[in-house]
Short mmCIF file of C-alpha atoms in Angstrom, two decimals:
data_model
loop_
_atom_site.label_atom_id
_atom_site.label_comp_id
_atom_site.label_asym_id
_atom_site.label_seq_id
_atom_site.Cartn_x
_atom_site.Cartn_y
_atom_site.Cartn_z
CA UNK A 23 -10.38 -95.03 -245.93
CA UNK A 24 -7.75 -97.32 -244.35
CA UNK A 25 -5.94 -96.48 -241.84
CA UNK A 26 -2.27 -97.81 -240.74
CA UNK A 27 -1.04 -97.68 -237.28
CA UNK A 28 2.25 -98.48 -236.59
CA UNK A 29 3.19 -99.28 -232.92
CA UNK A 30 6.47 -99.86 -231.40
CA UNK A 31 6.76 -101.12 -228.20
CA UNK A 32 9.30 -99.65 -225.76
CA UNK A 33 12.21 -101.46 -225.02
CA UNK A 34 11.98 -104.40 -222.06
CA UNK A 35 7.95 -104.08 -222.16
CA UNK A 36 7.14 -107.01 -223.26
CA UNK A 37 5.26 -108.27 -220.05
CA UNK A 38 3.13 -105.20 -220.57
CA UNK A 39 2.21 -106.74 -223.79
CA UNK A 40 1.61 -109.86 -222.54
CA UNK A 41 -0.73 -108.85 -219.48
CA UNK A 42 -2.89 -106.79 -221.85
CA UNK A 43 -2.92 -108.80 -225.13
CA UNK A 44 -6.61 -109.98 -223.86
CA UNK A 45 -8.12 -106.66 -223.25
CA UNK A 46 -6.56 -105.71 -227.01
CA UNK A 47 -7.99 -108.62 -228.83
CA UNK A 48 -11.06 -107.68 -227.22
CA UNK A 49 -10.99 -103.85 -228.71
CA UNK A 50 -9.80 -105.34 -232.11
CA UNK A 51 -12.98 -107.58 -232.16
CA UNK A 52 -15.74 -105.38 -230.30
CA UNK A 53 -14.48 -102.00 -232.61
CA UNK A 54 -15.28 -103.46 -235.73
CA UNK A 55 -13.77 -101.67 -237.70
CA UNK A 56 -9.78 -103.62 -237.99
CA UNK A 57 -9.34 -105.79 -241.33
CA UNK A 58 -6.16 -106.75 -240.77
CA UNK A 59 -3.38 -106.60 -237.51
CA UNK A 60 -0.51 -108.34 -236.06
CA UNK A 61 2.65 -108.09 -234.06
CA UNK A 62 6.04 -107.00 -235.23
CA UNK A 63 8.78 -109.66 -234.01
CA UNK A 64 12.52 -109.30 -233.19
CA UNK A 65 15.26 -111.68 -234.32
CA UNK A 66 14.40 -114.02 -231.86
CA UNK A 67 10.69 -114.27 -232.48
CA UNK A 68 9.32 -112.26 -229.38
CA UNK A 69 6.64 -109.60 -230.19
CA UNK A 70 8.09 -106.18 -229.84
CA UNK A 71 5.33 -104.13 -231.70
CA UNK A 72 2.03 -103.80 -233.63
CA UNK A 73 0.67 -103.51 -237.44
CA UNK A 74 -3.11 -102.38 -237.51
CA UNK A 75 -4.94 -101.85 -240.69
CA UNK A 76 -8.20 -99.54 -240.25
CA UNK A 77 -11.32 -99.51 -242.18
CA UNK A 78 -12.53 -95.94 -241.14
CA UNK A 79 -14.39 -92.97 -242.19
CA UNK A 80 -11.61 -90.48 -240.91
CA UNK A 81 -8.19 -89.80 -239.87
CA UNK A 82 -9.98 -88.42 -236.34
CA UNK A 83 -11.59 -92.42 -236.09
CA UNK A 84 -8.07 -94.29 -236.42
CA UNK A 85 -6.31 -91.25 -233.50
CA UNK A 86 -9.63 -92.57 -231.17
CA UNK A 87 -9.11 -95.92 -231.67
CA UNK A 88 -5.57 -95.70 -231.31
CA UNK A 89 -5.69 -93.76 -227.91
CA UNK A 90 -7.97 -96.31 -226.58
CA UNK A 91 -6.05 -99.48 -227.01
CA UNK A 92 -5.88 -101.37 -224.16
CA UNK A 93 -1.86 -101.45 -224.96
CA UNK A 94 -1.59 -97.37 -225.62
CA UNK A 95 -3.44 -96.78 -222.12
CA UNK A 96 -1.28 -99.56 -220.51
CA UNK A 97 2.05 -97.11 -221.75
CA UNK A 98 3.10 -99.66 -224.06
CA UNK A 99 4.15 -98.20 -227.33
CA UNK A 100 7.40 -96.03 -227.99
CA UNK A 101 5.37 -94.80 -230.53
CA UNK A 102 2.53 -94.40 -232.78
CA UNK A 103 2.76 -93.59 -236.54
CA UNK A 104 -0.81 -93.20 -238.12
CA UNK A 105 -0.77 -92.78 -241.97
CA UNK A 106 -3.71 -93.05 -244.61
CA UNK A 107 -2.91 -96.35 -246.58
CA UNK A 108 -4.24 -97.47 -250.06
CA UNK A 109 -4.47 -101.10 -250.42
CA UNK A 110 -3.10 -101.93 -254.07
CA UNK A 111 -2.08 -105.63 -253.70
CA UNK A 112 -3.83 -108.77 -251.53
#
């Protein structure tokens, strides 16, 4: 099943993003198991949350993942909305 997890980040936190955007891209790549992800961006083009599409077996796989993203442990995110997602188009 996939798996979306929307992330916001909390307000003025974007130095938290930045100081663990390393140890993220390193979960994203060593989980195996993230087809697609990417920041939202303000109006002025600064990163200010996440998109993450999940390729997983269930719901309990995307809540693990989720709670150990470098950027979740580091406090980043306002919050976290996890939904199943069917891919219709693309």
């Amino acid at each position: 099943m996939r798996v979306a997890l929307i992330c916001i980040d909390k307000p003025e936190h974007l130095h938290i993003r930045q100081e663990n955007r390393p140890a993220h891209l390193d979960h994203i790549q060593s989980s195996g198991i993230v087809e697609m992800a990417g920041p939202f961006l303000t109006e002025s083009g600064e990163m200010a949350g996440s998109l993450v599409i999940l390729n997983v077996e269930t719901l309990a796989q995307a809540r693990d993942w989720a709670a150990n993203d470098p950027y979740a442990k580091a406090g980043l995110f306002q919050s976290v909305d996890i939904r199943e997602w069917k891919k219709v188009i693309g």
